[in-house]
PDB file of C-alpha atoms in Angstrom:
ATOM      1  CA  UNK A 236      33.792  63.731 -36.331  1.00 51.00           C
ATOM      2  CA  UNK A 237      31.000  60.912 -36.288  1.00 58.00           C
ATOM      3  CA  UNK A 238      32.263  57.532 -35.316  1.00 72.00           C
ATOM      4  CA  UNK A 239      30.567  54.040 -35.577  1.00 90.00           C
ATOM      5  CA  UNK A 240      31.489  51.551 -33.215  1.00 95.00           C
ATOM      6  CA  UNK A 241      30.841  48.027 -35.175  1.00 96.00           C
ATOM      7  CA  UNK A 242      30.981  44.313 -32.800  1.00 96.00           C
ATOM      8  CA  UNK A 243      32.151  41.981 -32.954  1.00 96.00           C
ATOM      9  CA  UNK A 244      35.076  42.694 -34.590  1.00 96.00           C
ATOM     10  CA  UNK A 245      35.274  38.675 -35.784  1.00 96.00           C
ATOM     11  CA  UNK A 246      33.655  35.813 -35.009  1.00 96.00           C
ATOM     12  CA  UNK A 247      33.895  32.212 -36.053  1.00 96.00           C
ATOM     13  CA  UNK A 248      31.036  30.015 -36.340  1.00 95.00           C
ATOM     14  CA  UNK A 249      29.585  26.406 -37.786  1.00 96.00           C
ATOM     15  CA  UNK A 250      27.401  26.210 -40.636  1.00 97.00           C
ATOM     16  CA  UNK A 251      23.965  26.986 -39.390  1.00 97.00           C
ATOM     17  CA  UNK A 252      24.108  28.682 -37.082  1.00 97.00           C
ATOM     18  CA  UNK A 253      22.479  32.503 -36.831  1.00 97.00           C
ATOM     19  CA  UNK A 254      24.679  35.482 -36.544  1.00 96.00           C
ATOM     20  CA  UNK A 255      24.726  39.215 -34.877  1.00 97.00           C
ATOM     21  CA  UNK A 256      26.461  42.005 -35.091  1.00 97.00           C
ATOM     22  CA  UNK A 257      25.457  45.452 -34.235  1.00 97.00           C
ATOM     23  CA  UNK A 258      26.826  49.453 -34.509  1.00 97.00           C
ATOM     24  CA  UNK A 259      26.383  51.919 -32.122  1.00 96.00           C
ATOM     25  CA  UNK A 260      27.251  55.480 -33.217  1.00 94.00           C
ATOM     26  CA  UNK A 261      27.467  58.969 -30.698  1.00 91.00           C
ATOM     27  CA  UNK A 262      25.233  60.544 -33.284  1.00 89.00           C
ATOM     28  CA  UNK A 263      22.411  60.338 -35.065  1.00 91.00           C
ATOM     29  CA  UNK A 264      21.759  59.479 -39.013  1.00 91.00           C
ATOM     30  CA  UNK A 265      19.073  59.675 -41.503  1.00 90.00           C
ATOM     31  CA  UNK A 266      19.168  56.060 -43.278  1.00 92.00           C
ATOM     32  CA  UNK A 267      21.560  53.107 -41.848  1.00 94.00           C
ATOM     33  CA  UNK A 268      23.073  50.234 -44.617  1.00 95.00           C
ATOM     34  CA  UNK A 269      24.887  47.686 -44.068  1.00 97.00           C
ATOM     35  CA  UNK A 270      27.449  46.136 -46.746  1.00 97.00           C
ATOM     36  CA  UNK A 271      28.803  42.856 -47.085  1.00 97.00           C
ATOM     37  CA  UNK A 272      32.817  42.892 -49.356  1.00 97.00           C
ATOM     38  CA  UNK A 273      34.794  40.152 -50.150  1.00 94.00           C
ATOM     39  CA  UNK A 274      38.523  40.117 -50.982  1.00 87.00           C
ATOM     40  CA  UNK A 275      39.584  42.560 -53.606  1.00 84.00           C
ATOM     41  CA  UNK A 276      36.174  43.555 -54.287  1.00 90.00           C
ATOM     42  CA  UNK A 277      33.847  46.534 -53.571  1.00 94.00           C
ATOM     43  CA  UNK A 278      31.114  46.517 -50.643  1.00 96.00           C
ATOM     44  CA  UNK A 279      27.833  45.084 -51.843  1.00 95.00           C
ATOM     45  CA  UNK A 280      24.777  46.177 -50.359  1.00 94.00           C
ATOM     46  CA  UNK A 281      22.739  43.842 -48.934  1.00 96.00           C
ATOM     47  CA  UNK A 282      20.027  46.257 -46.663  1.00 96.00           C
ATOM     48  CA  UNK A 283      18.964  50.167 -45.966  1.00 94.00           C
ATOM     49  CA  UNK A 284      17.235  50.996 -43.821  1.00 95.00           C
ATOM     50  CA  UNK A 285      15.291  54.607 -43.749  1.00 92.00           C
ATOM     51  CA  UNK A 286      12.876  54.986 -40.850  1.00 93.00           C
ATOM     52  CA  UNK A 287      13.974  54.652 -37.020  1.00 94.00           C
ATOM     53  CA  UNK A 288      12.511  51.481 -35.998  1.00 95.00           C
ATOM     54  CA  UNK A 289      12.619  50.578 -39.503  1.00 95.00           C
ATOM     55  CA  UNK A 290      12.735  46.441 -39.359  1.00 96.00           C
ATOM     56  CA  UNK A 291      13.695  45.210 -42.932  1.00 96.00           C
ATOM     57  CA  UNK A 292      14.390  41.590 -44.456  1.00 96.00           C
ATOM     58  CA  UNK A 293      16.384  40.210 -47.453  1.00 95.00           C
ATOM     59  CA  UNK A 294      16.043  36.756 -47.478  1.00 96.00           C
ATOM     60  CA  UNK A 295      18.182  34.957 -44.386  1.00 97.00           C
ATOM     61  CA  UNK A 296      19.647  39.057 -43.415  1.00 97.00           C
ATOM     62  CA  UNK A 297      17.207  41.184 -41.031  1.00 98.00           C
ATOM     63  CA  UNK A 298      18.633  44.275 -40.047  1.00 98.00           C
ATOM     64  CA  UNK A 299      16.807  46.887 -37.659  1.00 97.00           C
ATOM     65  CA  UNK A 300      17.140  50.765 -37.870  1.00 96.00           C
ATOM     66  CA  UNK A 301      16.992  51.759 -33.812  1.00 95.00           C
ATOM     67  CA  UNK A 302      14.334  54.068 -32.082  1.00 94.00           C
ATOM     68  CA  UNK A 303      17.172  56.434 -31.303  1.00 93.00           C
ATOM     69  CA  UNK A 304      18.671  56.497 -34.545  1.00 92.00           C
ATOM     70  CA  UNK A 305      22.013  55.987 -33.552  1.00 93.00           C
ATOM     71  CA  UNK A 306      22.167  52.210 -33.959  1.00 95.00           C
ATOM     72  CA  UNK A 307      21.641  49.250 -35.677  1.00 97.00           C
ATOM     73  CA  UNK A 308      21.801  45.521 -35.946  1.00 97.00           C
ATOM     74  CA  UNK A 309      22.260  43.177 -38.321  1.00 98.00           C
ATOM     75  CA  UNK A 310      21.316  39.373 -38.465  1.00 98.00           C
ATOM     76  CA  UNK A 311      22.167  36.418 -40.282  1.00 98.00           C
ATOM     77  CA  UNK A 312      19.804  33.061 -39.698  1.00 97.00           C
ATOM     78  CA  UNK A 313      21.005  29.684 -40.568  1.00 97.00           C
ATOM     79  CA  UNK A 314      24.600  30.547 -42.449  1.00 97.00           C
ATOM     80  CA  UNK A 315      26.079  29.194 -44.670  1.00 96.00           C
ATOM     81  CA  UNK A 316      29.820  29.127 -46.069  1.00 95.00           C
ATOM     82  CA  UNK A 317      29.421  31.438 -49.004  1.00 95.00           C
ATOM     83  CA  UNK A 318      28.364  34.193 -46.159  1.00 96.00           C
ATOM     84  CA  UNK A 319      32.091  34.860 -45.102  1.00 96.00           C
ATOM     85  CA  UNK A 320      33.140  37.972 -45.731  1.00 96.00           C
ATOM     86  CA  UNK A 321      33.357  41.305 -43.962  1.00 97.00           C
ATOM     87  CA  UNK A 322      30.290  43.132 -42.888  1.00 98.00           C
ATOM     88  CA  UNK A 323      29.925  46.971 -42.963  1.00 97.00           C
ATOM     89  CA  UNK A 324      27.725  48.904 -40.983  1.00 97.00           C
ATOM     90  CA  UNK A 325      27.463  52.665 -42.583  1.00 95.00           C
ATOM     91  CA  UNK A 326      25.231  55.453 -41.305  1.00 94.00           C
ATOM     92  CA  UNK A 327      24.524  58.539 -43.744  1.00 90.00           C
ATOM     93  CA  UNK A 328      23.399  61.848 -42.533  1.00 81.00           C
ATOM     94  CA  UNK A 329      21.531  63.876 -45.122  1.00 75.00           C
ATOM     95  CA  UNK A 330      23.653  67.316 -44.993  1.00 68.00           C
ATOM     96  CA  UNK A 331      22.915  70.476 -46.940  1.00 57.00           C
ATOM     97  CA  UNK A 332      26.220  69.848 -48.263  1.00 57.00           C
ATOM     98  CA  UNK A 333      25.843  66.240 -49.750  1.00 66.00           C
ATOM     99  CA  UNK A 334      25.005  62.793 -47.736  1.00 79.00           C
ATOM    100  CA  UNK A 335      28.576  61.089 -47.212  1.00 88.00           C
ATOM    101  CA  UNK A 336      28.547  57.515 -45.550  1.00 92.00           C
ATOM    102  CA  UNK A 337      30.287  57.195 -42.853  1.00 94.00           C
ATOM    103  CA  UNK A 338      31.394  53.092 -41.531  1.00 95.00           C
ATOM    104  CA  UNK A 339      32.143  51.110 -39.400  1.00 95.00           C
ATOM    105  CA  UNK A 340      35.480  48.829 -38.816  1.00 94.00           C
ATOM    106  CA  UNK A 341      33.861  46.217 -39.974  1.00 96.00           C
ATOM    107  CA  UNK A 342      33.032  42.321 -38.825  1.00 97.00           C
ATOM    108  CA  UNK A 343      34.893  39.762 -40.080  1.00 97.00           C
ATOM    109  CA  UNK A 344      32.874  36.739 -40.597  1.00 97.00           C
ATOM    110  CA  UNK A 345      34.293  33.068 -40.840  1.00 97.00           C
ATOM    111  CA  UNK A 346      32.148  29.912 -40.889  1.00 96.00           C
ATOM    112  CA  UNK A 347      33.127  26.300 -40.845  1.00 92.00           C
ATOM    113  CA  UNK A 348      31.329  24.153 -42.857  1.00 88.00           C
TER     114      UNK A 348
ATOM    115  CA  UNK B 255      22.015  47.109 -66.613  1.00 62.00           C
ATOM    116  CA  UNK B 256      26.067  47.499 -65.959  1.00 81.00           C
ATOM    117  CA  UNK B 257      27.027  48.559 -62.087  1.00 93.00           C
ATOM    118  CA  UNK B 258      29.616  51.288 -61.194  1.00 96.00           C
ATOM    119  CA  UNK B 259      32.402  50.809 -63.113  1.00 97.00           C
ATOM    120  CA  UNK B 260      36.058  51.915 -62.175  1.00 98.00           C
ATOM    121  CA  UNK B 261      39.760  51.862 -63.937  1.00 97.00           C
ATOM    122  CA  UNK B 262      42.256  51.076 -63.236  1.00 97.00           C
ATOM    123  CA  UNK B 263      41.593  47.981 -61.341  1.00 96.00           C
ATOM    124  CA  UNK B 264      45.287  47.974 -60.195  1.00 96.00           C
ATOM    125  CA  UNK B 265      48.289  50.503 -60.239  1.00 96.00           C
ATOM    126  CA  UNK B 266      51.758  50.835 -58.960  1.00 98.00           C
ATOM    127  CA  UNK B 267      53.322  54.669 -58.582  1.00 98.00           C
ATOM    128  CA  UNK B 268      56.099  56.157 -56.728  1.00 98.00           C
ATOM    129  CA  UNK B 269      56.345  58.449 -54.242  1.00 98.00           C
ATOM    130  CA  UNK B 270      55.423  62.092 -55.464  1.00 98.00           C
ATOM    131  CA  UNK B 271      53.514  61.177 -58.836  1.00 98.00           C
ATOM    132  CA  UNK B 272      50.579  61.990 -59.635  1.00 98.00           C
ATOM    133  CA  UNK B 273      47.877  59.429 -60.054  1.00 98.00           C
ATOM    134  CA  UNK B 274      43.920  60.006 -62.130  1.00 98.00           C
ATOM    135  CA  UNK B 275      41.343  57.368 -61.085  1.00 98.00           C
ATOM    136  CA  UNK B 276      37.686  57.238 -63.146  1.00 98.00           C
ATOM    137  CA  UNK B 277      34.320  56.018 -62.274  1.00 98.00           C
ATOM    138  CA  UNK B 278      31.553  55.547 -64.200  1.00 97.00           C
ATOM    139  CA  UNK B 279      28.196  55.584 -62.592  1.00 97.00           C
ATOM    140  CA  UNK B 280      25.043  53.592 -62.859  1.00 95.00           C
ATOM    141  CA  UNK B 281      23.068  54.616 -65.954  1.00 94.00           C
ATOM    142  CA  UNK B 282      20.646  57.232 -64.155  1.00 92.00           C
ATOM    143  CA  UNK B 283      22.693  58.208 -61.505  1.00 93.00           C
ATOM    144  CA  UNK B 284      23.659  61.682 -61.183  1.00 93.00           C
ATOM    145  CA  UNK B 285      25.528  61.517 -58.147  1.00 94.00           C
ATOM    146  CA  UNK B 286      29.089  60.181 -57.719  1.00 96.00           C
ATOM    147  CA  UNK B 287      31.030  59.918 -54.261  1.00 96.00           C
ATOM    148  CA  UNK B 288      34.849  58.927 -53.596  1.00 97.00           C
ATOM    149  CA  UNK B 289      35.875  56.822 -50.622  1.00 97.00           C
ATOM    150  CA  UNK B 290      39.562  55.719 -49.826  1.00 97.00           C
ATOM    151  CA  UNK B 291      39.866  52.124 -48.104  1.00 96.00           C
ATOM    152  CA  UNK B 292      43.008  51.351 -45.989  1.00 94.00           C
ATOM    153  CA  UNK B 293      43.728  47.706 -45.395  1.00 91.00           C
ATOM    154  CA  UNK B 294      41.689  46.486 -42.077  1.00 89.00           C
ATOM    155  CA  UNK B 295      39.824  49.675 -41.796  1.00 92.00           C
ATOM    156  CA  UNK B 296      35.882  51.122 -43.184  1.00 94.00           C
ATOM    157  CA  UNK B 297      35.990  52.867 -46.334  1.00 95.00           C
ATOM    158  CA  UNK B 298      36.569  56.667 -45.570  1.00 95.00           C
ATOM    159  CA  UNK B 299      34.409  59.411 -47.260  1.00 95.00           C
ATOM    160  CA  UNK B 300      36.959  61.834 -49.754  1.00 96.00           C
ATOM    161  CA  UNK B 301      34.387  63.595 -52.174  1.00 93.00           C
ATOM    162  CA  UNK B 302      30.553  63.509 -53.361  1.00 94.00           C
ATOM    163  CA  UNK B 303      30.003  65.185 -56.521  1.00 94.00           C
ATOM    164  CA  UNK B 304      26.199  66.066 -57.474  1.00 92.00           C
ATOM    165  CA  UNK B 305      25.355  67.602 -61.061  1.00 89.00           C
ATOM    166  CA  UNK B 306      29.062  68.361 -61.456  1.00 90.00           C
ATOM    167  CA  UNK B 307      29.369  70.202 -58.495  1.00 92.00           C
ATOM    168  CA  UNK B 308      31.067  68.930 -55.183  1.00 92.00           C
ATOM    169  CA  UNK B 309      28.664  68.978 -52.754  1.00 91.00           C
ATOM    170  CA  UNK B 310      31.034  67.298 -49.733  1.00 89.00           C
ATOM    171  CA  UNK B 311      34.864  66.801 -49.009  1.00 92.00           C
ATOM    172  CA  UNK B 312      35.885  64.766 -46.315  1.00 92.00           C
ATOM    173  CA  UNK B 313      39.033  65.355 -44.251  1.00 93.00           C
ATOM    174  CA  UNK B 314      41.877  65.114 -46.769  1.00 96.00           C
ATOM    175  CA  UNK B 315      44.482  67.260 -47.659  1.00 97.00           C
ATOM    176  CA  UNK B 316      44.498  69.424 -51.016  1.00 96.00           C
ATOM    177  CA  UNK B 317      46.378  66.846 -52.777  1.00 98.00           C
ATOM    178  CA  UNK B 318      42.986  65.076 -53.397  1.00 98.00           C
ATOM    179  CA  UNK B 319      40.631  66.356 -56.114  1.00 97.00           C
ATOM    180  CA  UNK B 320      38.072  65.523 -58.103  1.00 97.00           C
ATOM    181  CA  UNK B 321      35.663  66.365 -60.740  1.00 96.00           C
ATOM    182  CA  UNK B 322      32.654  64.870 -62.542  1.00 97.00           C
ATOM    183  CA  UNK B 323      31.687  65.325 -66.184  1.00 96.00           C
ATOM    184  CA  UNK B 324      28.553  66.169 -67.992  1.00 95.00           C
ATOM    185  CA  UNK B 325      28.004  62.126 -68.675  1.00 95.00           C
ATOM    186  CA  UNK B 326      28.223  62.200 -64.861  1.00 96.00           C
ATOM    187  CA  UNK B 327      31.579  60.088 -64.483  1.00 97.00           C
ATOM    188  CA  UNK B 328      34.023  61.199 -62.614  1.00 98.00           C
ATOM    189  CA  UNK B 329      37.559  61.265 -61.733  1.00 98.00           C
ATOM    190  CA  UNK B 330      39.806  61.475 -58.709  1.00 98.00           C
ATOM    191  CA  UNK B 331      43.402  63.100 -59.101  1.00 98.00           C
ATOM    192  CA  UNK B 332      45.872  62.769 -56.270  1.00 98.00           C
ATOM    193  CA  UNK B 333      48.731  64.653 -56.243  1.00 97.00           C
ATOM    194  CA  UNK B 334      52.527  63.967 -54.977  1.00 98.00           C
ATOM    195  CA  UNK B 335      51.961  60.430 -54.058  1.00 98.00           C
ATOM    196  CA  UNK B 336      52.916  59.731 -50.579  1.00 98.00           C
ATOM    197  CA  UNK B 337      53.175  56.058 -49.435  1.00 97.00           C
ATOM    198  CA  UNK B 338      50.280  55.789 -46.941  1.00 96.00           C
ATOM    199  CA  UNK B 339      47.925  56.795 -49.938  1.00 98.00           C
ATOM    200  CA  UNK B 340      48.065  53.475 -50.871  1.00 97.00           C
ATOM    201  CA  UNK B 341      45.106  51.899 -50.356  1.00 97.00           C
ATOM    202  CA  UNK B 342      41.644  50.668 -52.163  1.00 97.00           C
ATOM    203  CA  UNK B 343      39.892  53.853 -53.863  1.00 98.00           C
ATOM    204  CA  UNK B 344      36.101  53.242 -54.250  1.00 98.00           C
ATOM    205  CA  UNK B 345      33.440  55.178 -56.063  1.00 97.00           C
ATOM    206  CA  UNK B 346      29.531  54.879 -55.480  1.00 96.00           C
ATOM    207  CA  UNK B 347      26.842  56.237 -57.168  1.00 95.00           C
ATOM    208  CA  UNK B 348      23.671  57.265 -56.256  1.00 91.00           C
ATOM    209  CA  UNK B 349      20.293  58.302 -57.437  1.00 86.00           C
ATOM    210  CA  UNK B 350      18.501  58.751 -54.330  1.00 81.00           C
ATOM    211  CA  UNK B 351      20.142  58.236 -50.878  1.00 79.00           C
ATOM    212  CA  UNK B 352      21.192  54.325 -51.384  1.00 87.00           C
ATOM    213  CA  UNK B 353      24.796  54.378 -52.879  1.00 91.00           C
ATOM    214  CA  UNK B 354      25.903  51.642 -54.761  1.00 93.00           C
ATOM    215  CA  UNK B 355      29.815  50.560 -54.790  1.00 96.00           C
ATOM    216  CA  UNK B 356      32.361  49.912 -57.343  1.00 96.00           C
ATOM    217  CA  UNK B 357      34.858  46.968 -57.247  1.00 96.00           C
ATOM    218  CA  UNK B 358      37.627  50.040 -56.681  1.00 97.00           C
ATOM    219  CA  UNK B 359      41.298  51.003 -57.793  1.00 97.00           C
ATOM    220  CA  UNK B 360      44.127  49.118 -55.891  1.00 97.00           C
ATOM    221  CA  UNK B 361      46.549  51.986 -55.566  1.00 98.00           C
ATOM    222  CA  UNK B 362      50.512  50.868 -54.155  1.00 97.00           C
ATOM    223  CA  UNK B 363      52.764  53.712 -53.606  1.00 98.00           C
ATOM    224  CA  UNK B 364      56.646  52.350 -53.272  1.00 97.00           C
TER     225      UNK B 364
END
């Protein structure tokens, strides 16, 4: 079955600084989103993207859609500590039967204030 | 407007119950999927349901089911418990492509 490959896995940084993570998948999808989820709590989307080379902002988060649909990056400018949390990538394939996300493992973002 | 809404927000079972989870969607939303989340892993696609009818099942065994209502909410039945079921069980609704997440059922099997 599909697979996304999500990086970093974690990553540790100071207040302020700008963050990157990316997913790289062997196939293609129709729309990319990426979800942020803190403890105990369902993801929360923060940006979809629908068009390859799609790039899309939400405030301090710009995420790209890539040219060969099977990847896609997500950044983070100038953080700040309520941004930890864990960051999803998900891709979603529109299928005759249904359009099922499928995610990645995640990134695990800490930053020190 | 209220978001996806899901109960329980916590249960305990034993091995070989039976457990019933239920969503309710976003006022509008006609579509409802099911996605089991392990601890340390991506949420894992189980079922989408579409005008009451299932339009996709991921790779789980027949012990999962599901089922959505005329009101569109939906529920997930799992049947003789096993302890690796025990996870976070999330719903998302939909109206076009962008699905939107509940805050999920803690499920512990002992």
């Amino acid at each position: 079955g599909q697979q996304l490959n999500q990086s970093p896995q974690s990553m540790f940084i100071q207040e302020g600084e700008d963050v990157s993570m990316n997913c790289t998948s062997s196939s293609i999808f129709n729309t990319w989103l990426w979800y942020k989820q803190d403890p105990g709590e369902g993801p929360v989307l923060l940006i979809a993207l629908y068009k390859a080379g799609e790039l899309t902002s939400n405030g301090r988060l710009t995420a790209q859609f890539g040219i060969t649909r099977k990847d896609s990056f997500l950044n983070i400018s100038a953080s700040i500590p309520s941004d930890v949390g864990i960051y999803f990538c998900a891709g979603q394939l529109r299928e005759t039967s249904g359009s099922r996300l499928t995610f990645g493992e995640g990134t695990q973002l800490t930053v020190n204030p | 407007d209220a978001g996806v809404t899901q109960s329980p927000t916590h249960l305990i079972k034993t091995r070989g119950q039976q457990v019933t989870l239920r969503c309710s969607p976003i006022s509008g939303h006609k579509s409802v999927s099911w996605y089991q989340q392990v601890l340390g892993q991506g949420p894992q696609f189980i079922f989408q349901y579409y005008e009451k009818e299932e339009r996709g099942r991921g790779n789980f065994p027949d012990r999962f089911s599901a089922r959505q209502f005329p009101n569109y909410s939906s529920e997930l039945n799992v049947n003789a418990l096993l302890l690796g079921d025990s996870a976070l069980y999330l719903c998302a609704s939909s109206f076009g492509e962008t699905q939107y997440f509940g805050p999920g059922t803690r499920l512990l099997v002992l």
